[in-house]
mmCIF file of C-alpha atoms in Angstrom:
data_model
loop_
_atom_site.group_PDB
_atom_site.id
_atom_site.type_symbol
_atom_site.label_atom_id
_atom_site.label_comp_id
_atom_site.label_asym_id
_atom_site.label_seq_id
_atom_site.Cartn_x
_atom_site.Cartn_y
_atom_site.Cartn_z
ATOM 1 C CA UNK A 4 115.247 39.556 65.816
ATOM 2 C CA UNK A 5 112.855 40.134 63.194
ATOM 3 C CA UNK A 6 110.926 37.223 64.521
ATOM 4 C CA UNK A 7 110.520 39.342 67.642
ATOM 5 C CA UNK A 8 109.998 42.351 66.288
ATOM 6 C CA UNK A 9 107.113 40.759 64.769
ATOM 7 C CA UNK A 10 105.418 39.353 67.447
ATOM 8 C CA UNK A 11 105.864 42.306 69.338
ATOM 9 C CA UNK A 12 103.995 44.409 66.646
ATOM 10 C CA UNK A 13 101.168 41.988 67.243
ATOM 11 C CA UNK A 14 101.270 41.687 71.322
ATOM 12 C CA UNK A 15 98.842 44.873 71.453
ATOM 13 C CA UNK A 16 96.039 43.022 69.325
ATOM 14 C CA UNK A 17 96.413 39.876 71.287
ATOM 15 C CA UNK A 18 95.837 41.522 74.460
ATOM 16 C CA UNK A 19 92.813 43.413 73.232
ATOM 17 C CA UNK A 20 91.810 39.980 71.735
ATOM 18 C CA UNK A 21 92.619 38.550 75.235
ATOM 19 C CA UNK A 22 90.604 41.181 76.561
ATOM 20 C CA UNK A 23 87.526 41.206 74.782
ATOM 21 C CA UNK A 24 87.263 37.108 75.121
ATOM 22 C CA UNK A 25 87.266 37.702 78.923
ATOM 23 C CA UNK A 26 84.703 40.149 78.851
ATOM 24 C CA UNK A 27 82.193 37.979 76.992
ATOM 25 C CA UNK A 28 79.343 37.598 77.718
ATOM 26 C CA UNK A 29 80.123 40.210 80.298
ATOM 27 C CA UNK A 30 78.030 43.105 81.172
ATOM 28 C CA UNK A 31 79.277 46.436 82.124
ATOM 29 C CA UNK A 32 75.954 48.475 82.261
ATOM 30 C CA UNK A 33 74.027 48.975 85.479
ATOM 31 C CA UNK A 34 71.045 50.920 85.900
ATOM 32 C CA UNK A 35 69.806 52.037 89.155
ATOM 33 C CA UNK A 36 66.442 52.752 90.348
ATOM 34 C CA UNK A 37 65.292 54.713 93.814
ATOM 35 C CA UNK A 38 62.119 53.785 95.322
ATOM 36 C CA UNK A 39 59.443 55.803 96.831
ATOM 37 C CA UNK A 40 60.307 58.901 100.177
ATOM 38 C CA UNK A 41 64.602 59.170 98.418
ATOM 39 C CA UNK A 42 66.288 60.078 95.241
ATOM 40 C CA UNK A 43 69.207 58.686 93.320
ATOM 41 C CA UNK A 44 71.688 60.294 95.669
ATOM 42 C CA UNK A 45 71.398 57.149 97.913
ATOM 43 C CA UNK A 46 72.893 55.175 96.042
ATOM 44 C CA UNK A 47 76.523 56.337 96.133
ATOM 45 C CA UNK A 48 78.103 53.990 98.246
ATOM 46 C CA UNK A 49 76.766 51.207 95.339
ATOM 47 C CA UNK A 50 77.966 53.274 92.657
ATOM 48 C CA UNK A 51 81.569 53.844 94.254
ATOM 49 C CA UNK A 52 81.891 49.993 94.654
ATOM 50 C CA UNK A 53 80.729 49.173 90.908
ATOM 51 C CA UNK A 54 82.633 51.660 89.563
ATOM 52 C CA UNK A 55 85.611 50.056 91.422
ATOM 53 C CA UNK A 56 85.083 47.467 89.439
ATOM 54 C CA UNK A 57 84.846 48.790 86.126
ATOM 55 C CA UNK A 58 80.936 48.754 85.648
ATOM 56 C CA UNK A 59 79.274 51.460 84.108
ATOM 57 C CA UNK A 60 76.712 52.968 86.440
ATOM 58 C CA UNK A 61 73.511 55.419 85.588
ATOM 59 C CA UNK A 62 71.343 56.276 88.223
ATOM 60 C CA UNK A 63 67.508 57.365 87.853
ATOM 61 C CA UNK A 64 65.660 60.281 89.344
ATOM 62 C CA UNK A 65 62.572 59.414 89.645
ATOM 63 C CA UNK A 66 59.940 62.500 89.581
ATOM 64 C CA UNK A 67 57.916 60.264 91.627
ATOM 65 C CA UNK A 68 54.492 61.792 90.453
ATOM 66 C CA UNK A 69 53.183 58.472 88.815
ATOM 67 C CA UNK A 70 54.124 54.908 87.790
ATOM 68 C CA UNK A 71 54.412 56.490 84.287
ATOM 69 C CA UNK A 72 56.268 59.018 84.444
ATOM 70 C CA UNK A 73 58.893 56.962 86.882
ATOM 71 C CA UNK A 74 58.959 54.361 83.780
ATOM 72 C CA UNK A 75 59.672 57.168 81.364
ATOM 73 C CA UNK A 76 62.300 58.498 83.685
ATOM 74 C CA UNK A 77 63.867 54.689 83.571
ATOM 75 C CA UNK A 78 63.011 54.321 79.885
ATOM 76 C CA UNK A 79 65.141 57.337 78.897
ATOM 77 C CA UNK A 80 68.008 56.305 81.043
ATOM 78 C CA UNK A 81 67.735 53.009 79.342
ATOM 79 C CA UNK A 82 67.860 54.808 75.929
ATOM 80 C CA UNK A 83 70.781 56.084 76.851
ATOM 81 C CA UNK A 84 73.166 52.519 77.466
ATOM 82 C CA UNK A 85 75.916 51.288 74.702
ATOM 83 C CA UNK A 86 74.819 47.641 75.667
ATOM 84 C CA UNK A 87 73.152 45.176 78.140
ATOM 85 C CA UNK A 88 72.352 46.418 81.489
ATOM 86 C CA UNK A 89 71.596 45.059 84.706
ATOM 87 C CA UNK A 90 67.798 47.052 86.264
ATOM 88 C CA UNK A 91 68.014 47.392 89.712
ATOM 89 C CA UNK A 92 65.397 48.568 91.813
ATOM 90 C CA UNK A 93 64.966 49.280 95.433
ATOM 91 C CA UNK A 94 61.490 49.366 97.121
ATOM 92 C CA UNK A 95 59.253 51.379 94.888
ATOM 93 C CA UNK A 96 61.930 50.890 92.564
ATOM 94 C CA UNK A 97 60.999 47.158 91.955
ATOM 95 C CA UNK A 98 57.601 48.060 90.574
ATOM 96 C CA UNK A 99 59.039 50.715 88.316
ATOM 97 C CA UNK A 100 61.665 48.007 86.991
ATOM 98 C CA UNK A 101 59.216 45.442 86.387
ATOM 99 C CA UNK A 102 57.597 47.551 84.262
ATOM 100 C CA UNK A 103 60.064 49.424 82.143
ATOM 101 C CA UNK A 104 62.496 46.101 81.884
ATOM 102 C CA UNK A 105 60.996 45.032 79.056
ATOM 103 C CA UNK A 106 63.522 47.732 77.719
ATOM 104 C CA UNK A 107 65.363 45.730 74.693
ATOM 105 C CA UNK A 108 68.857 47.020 76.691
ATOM 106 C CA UNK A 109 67.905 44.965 80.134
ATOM 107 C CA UNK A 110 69.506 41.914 80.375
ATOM 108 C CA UNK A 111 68.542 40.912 83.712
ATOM 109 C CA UNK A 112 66.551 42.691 87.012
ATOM 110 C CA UNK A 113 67.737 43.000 90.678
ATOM 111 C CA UNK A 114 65.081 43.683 93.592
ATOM 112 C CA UNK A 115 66.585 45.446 96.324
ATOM 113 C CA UNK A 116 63.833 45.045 99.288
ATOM 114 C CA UNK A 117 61.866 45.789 96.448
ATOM 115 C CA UNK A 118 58.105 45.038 95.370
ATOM 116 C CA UNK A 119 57.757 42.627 92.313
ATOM 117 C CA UNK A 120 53.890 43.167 91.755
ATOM 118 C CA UNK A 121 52.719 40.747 87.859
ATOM 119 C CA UNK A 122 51.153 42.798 85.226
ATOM 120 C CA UNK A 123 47.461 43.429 86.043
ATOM 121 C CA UNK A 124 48.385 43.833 89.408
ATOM 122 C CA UNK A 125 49.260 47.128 91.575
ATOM 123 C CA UNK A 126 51.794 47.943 93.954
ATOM 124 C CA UNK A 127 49.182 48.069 96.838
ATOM 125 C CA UNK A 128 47.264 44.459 96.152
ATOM 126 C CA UNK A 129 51.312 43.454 97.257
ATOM 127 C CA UNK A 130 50.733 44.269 100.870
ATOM 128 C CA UNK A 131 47.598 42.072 100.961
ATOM 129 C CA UNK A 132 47.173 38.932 103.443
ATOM 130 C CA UNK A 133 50.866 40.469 105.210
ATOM 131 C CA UNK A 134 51.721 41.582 108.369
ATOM 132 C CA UNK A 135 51.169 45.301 109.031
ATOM 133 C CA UNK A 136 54.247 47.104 109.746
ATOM 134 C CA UNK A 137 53.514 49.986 112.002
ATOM 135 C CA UNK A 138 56.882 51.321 112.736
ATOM 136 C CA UNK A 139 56.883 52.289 108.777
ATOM 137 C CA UNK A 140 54.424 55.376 108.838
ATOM 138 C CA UNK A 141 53.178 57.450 106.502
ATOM 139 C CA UNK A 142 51.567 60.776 106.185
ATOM 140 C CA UNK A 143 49.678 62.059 103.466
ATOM 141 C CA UNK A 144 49.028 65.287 102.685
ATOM 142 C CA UNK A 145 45.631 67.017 101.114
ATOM 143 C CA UNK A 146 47.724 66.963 97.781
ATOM 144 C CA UNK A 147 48.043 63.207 97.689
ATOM 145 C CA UNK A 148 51.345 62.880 97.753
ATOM 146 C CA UNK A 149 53.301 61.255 100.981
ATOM 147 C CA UNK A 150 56.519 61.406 103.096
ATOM 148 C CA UNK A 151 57.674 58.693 105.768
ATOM 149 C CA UNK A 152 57.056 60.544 108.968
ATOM 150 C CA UNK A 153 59.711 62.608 110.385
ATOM 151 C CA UNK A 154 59.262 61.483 113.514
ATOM 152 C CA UNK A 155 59.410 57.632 112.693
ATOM 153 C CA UNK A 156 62.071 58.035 110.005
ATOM 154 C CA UNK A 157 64.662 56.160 111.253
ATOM 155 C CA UNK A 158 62.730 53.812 113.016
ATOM 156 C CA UNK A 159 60.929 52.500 110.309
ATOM 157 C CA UNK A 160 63.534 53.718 107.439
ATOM 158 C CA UNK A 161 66.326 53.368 108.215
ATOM 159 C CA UNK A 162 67.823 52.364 111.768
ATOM 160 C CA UNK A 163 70.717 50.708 111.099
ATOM 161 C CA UNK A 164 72.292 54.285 110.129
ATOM 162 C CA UNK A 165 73.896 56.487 111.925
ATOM 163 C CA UNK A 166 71.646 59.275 113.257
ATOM 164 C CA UNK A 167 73.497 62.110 110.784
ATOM 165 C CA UNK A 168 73.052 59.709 107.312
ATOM 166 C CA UNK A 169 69.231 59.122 108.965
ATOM 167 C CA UNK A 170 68.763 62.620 109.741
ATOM 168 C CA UNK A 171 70.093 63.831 106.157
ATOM 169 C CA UNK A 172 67.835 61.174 104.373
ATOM 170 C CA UNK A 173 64.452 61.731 106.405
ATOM 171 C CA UNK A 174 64.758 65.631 105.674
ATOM 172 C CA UNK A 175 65.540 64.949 101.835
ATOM 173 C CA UNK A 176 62.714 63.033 101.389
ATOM 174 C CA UNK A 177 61.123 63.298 97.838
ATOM 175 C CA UNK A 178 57.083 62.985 98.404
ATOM 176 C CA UNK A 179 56.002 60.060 96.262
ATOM 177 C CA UNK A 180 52.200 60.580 94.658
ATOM 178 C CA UNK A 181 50.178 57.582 96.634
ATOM 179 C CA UNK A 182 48.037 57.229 93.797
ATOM 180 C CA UNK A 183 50.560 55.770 92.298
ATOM 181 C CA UNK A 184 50.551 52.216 94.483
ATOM 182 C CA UNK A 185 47.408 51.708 92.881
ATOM 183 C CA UNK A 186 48.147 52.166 89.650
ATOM 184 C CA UNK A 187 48.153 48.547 87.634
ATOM 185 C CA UNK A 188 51.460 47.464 86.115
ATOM 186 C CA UNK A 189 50.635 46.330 82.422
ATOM 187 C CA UNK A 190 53.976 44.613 81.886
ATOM 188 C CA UNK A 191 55.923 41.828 84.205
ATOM 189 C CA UNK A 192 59.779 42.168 82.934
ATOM 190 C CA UNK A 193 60.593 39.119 85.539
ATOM 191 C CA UNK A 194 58.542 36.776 83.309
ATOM 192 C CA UNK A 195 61.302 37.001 80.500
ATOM 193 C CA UNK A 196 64.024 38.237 82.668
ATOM 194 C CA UNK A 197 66.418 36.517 84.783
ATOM 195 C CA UNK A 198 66.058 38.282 88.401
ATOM 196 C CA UNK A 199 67.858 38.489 91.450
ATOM 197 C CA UNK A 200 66.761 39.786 94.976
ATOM 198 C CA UNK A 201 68.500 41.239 97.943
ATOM 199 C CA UNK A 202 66.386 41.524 100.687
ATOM 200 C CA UNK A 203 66.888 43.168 104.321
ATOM 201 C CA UNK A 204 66.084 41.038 107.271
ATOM 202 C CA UNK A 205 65.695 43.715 109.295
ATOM 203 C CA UNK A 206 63.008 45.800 106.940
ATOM 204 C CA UNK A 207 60.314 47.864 108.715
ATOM 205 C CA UNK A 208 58.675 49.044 105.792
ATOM 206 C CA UNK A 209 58.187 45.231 104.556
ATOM 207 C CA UNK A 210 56.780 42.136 106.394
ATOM 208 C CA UNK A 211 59.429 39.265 105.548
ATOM 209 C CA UNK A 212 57.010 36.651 104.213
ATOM 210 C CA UNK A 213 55.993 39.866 101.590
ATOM 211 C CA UNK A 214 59.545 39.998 100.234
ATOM 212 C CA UNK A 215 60.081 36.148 100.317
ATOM 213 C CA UNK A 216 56.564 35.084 98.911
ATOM 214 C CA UNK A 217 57.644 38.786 95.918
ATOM 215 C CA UNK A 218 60.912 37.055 95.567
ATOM 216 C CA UNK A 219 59.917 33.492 95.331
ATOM 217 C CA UNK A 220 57.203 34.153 92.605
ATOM 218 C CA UNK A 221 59.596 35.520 90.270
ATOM 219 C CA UNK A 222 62.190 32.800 90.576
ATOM 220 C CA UNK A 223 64.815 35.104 91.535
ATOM 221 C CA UNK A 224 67.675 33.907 93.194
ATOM 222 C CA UNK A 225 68.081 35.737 96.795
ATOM 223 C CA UNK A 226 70.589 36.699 99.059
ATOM 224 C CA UNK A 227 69.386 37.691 102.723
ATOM 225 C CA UNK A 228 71.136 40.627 104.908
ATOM 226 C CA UNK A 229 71.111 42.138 108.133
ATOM 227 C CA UNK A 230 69.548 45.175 107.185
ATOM 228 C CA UNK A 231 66.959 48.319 107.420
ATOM 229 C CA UNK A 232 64.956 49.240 104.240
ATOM 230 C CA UNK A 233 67.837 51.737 103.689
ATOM 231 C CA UNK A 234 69.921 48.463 102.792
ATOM 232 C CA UNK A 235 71.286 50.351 99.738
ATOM 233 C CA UNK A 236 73.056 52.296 102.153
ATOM 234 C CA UNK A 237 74.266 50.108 104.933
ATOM 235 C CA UNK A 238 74.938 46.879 103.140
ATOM 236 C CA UNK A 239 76.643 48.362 99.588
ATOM 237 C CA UNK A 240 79.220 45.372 99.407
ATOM 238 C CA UNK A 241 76.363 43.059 99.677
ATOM 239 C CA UNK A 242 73.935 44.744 96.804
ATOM 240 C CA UNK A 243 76.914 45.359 94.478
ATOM 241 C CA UNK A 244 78.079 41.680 94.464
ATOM 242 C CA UNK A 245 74.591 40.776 93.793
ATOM 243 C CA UNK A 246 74.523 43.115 90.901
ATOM 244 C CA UNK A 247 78.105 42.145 89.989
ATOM 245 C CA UNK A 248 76.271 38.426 89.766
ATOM 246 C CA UNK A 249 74.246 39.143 88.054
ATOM 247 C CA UNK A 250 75.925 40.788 85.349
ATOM 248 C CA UNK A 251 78.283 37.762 84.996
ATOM 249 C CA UNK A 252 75.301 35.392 84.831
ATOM 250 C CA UNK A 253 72.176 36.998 83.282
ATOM 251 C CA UNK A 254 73.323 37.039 79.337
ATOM 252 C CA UNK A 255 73.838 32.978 80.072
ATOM 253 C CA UNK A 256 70.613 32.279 81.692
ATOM 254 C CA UNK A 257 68.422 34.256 78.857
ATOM 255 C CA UNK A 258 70.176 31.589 76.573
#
């Protein structure tokens, strides 16, 4: 009896023990990052599904007034984490993450249809020698900043949605500042950083050889879906278990 008594005094420890050894190398942190015409709010069907599964999920709003300020934005979300995180970024997104992932807390970067421009390069020079895509238009105002036109919006954004999700996201559009796609990135995270990409096979506001050739340069490993630009949306299963990869792989490759 006092034999069992024992162990059973101990059988808490040993299953936080057991715990902790499965969780190794393990990350729980995920970071999420909006691109350019949305805000964070589209990212709540990803966020219910991580948080399903017991990750820890902060999600950026970026002011979209300038590369630098997005960074910041990122930075001080980053700041914020009790460990190694997973960047993601979608679209815009991916510049912003290349950038600010040299953050000491990122363990490892996943492009969601996302643009994966090397330092001394800008967002814009990433369109260059690709296919136009002219059902993605849009309009700039004498202020410099831009919106996807209304219009177009689901056409070119997002037209594997229903009409009410496409209708709420084209009039909640955040204007991005254009200046900013021409802005150089100084810093390349992906050339330290194990990366992943998801991208849409059905994106309008990319040409497909764009995302392949972005997603090829940076060694990331990819995972294609059926999807609009708005894949965050319509495809959550897929982006989470790409995230949930790579949060179960990245602390092992940057061994």
């Amino acid at each position: 009896m006092l034999a069992a008594a024992v162990a059973a005094s101990f059988t808490p420890s040993v299953q936080a023990a057991d715990a902790v050894a499965r969780d190794a190398g393990q990350i729980k942190n995920v970071v999420l990052v909006h691109g350019a015409f949305a805000d964070g709010s589209g990212w709540r069907p990803v966020y219910n599904d991580l948080t399903a599964r017991g990750y820890r999920v902060s999600i950026v709003q970026n002011p979209l007034t300038s590369l630098a300020d997005d960074v910041r934005a990122t930075q001080r979300v980053l700041d914020r984490q009790d460990g190694p995180a997973i960047l993601v970024g979608h679209s815009w997104g991916g510049t912003v993450i290349t950038q600010a992932g040299v953050h000491d807390n990122v363990a490892g970067l996943v492009y969601v249809s996302a643009l994966a421009p090397d330092a001394g390069e800008t967002t814009a020079k990433q369109y260059e020698g690709f296919a136009p895509t002219p059902e993605f238009v849009i309009e700039t105002a004498s202020d410099g900043f831009g919106i996807i036109s209304p219009a177009r919006f689901k056409a070119g954004f997002a037209h594997d949605t229903t009409d009410a999700d496409a209708a709420f996201l084209r009039d909640s559009q955040v204007p991005i500042n254009m200046s900013a796609f021409g802005t150089t990135v100084t810093q390349a995270a992906w050339r330290t950083k194990p990366s992943w990409a998801v991208i849409a096979t059905e994106d309008k506001a990319f040409d497909q050889a764009m995302l392949i050739h972005m997603a090829e340069r940076i060694h990331a490993r990819i995972t294609k879906v059926p999807a609009s630009h708005a894949v965050f949306m319509t495809q959550p299963k897929v982006v989470a278990d790409t995230i949930d990869q790579a949060a179960r792989e990245a602390i092992r490759s940057t061994k």
